XYZ file of C-alpha atoms in Angstrom:
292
model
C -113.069 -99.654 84.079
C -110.909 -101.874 86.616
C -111.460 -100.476 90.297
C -112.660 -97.544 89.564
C -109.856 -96.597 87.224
C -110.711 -95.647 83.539
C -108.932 -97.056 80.622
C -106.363 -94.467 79.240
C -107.694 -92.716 75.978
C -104.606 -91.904 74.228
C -105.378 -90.383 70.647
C -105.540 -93.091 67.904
C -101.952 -92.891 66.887
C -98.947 -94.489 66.493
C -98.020 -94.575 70.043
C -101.516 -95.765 71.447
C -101.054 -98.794 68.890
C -98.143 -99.787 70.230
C -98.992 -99.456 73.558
C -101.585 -102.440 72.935
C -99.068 -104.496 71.411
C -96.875 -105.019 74.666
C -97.720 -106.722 77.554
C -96.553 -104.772 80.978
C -94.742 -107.709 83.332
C -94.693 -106.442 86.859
C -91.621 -107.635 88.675
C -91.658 -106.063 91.638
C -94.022 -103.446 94.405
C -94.045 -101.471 97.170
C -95.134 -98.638 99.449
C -91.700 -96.624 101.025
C -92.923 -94.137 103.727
C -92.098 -93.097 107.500
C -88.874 -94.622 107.031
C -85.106 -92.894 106.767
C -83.917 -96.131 106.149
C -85.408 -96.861 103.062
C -82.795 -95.823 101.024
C -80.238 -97.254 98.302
C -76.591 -96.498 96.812
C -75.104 -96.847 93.428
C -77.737 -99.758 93.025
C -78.510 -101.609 89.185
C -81.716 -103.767 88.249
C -82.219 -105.043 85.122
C -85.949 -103.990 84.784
C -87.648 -100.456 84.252
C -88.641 -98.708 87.901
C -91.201 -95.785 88.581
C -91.538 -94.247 91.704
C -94.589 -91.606 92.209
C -93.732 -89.601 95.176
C -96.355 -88.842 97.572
C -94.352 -86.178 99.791
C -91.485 -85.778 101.693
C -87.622 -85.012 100.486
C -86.347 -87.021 98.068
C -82.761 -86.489 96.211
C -82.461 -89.169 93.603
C -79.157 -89.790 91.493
C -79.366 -91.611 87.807
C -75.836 -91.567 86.235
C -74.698 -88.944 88.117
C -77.700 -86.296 87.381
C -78.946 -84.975 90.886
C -83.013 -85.032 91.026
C -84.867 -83.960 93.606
C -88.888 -85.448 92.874
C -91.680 -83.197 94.341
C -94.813 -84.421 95.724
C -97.089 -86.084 92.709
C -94.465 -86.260 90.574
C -92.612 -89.733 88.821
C -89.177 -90.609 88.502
C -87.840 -93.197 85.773
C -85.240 -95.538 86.333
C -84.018 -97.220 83.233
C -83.027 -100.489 83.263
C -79.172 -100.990 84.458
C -78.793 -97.345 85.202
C -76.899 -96.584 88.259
C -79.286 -94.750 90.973
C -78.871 -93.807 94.033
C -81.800 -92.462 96.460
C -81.629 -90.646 99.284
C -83.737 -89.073 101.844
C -83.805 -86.174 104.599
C -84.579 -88.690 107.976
C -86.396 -85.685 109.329
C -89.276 -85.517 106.462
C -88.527 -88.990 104.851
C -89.725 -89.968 101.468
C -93.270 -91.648 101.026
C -93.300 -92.964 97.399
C -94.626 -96.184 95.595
C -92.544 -98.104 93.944
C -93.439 -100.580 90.910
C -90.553 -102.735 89.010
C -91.489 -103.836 85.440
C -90.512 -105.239 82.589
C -92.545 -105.089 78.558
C -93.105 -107.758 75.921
C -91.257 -108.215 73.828
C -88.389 -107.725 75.976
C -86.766 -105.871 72.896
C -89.229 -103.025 72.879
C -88.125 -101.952 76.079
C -85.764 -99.278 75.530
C -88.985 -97.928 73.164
C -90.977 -97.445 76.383
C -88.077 -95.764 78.521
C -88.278 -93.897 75.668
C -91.535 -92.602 75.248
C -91.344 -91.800 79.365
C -88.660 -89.342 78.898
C -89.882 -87.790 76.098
C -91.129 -84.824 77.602
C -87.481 -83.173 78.053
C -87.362 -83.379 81.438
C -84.887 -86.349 81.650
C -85.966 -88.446 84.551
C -89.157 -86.724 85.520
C -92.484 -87.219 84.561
C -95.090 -84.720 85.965
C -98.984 -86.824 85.593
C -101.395 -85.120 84.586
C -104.111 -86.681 86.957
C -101.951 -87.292 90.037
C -104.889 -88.297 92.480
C -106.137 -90.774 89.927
C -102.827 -92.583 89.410
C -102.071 -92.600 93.599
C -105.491 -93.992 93.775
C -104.195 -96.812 90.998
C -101.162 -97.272 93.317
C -103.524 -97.705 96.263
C -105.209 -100.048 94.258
C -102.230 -102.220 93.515
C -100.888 -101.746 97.024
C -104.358 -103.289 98.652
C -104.488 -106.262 96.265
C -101.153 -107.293 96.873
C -101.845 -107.083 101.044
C -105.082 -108.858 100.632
C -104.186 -111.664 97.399
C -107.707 -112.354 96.064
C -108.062 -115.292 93.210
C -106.684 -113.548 90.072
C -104.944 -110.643 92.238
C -101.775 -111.047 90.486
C -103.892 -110.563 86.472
C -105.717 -107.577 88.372
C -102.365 -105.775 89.496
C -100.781 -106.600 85.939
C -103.920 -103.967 84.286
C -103.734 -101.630 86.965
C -99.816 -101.485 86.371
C -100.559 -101.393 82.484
C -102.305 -98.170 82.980
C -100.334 -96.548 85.309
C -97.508 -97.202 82.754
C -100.122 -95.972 79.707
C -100.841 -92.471 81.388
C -97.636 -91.880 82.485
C -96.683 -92.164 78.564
C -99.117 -90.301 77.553
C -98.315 -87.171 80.208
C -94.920 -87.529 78.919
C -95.640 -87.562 75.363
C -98.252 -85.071 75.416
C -96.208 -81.793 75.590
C -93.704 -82.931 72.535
C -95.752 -85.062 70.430
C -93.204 -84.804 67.286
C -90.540 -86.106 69.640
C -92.894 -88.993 70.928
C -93.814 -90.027 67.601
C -90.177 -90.066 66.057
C -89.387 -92.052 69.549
C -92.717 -94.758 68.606
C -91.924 -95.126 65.211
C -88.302 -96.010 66.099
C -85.837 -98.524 63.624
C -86.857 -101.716 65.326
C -86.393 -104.755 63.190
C -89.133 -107.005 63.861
C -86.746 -110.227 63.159
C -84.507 -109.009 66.367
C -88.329 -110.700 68.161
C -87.128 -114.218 66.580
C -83.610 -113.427 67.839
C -85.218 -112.784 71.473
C -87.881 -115.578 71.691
C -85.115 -118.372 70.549
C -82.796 -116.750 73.158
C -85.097 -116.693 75.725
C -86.243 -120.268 75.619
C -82.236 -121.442 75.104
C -81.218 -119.783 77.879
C -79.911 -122.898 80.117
C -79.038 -124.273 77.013
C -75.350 -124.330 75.386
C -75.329 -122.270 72.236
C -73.059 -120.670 69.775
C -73.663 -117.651 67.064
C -73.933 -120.521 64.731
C -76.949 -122.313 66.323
C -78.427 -119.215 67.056
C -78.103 -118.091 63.116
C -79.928 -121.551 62.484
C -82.594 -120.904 64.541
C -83.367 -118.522 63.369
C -83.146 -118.789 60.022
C -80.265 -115.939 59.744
C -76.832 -115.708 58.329
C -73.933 -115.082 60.673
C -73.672 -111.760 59.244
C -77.574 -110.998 59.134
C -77.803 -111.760 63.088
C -74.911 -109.466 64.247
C -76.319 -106.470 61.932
C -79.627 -107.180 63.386
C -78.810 -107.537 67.112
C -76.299 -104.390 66.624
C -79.411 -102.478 65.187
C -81.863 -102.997 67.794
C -79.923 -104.126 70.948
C -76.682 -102.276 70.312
C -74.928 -105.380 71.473
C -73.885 -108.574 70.262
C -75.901 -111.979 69.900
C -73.770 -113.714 72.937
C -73.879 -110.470 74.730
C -77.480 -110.411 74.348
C -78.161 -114.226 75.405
C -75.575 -113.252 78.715
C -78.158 -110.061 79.637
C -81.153 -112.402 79.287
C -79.474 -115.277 81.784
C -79.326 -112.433 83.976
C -82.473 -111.104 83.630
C -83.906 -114.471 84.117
C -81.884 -115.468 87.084
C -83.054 -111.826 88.914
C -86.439 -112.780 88.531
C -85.542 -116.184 89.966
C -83.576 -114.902 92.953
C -86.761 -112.528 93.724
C -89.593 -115.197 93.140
C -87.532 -118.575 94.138
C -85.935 -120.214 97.064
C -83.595 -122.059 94.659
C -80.477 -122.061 95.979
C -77.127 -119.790 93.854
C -75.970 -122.631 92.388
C -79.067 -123.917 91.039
C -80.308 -120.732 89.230
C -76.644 -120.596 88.215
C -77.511 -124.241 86.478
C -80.999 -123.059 85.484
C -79.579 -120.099 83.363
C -76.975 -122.125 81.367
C -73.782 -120.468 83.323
C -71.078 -123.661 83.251
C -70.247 -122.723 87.157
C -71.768 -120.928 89.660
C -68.594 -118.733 90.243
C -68.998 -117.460 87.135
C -72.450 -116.659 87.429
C -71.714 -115.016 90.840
C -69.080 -112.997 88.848
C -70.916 -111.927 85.656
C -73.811 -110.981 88.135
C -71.780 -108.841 90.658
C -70.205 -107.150 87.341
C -73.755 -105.853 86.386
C -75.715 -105.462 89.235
C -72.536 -103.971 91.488
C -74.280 -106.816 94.424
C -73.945 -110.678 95.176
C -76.674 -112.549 94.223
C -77.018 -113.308 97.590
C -77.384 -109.946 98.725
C -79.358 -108.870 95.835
C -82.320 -111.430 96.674
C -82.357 -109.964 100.280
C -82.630 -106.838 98.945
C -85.444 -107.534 96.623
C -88.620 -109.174 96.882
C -91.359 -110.069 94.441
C -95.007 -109.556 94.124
């Protein structure tokens, strides 16, 4: 039990064991209330968002489906979906926001996933919704006060908010959430991501990456294709991106050095591939955005 919260007892199945085989990376936090302003249009992160709604009006757009969130209820935002999130200034939203990411990175879409696998798209309606504000609280009051070991503290506490809100949405469709756990993931597409990841400022080409990892040309395009749905120089492009978000959130590096950092030959180009997906300048991205 971590501050008063109980570890989540999801049946001993498939989707509880691979729920302990990731490791929940929390990117970014925050508590939205008493303000119209706090709003957002057409807006992209790389990372997976919940917000739990405490009250208020909310009216939330995800690729052009309209939402509207009622008190103690969660929205999903999947990574690089375009959102938009409005509110009514005279009752404005008061919702907790908490920005993640999972290890391995390629078992991501697995989660988003399993948190929209009760049928309601976008939604996810907890079970226990004065337990998980009370984890938000939680995570909220660590991050204003920063104890030694706050930041290991508010990685469990986001672990099990993530863990219960699978299990809510899993719980009224478990065929569906066990077809989505057992999923078609090739376990040699984690080799493709871990050499990726650590070559990122590095200059590579499909046929040092099929070296790496020990791969033929053809065997590493069927096997990013099959889990990513993308190609291995796509792939490596997405995770320079990632990486430079997190450094524009967490760093005062300047552009051009996390241009540098994440292996882009100029920071124009890094400016341009980065506007492309995120629809904002890096620039105005890191003022938008802050991190834990």
């Amino acid at each position: 039990m971590l501050f008063g919260y109980p570890s989540h007892d999801l049946p001993a199945d498939d989707i509880s064991r691979r729920l302990n085989d990731l490791r929940v990376v929390v990117n970014a936090f925050g508590h939205q209330h008493d303000d119209p302003s706090a709003v957002c249009d057409d807006r992209v992160t790389g990372d997976i968002e919940l917000v739990f709604y405490n009250g208020g009006i909310a009216i939330v757009e995800i690729e052009s489906m309209i939402l509207r969130p009622r008190r103690d209820q969660a929205i999903v935002i999947p990574p690089f979906a375009h959102h938009s999130i409005g509110t009514d200034p005279a009752d404005p939203h008061d919702n907790y926001y908490l920005h993640f990411d999972v290890e391995p990175l390629y078992r991501r879409e697995e989660i988003v996933s399993l948190l929209t696998a009760s049928g309601t798209h976008f939604i996810v309606s907890p079970s226990s919704p004065d337990r998980l504000r009370g984890v938000y609280e939680a995570i909220a009051s660590l991050i204003a006060a920063r104890p030694p070991g706050y930041l290991a503290a508010v990685t469990g506490l986001a672990s099990a908010i993530v863990a219960e809100l699978v299990g809510d949405a899993t719980a009224s469709r478990p065929a569906v959430a066990e077809e989505r756990a057992r999923g078609t993931y090739d376990e040699r597409a984690d080799r493709v991501i871990r050499f990726l990841s650590d070559a990122i400022g590095q200059a590579v080409d499909i046929d040092s990456i099929a070296a790496a990892c020990g791969m033929s040309r053809t065997t590493l395009h069927a096997v990013v294709r099959g889990s990513f749905e993308t190609t291995p120089m796509r792939l490596l492009s997405f995770l320079r991106l990632r990486r430079a978000e997190q450094l524009l959130r967490s760093t005062a590096l300047s552009v051009k050095e996390i241009a540098a950092t994440v292996g882009f030959r100029s920071p124009y180009h890094f400016s341009s591939e980065f506007s492309n997906r995120y629809r904002v300048s890096p620039s105005a991205f890191r003022s938008a955005n802050r991190r834990v």
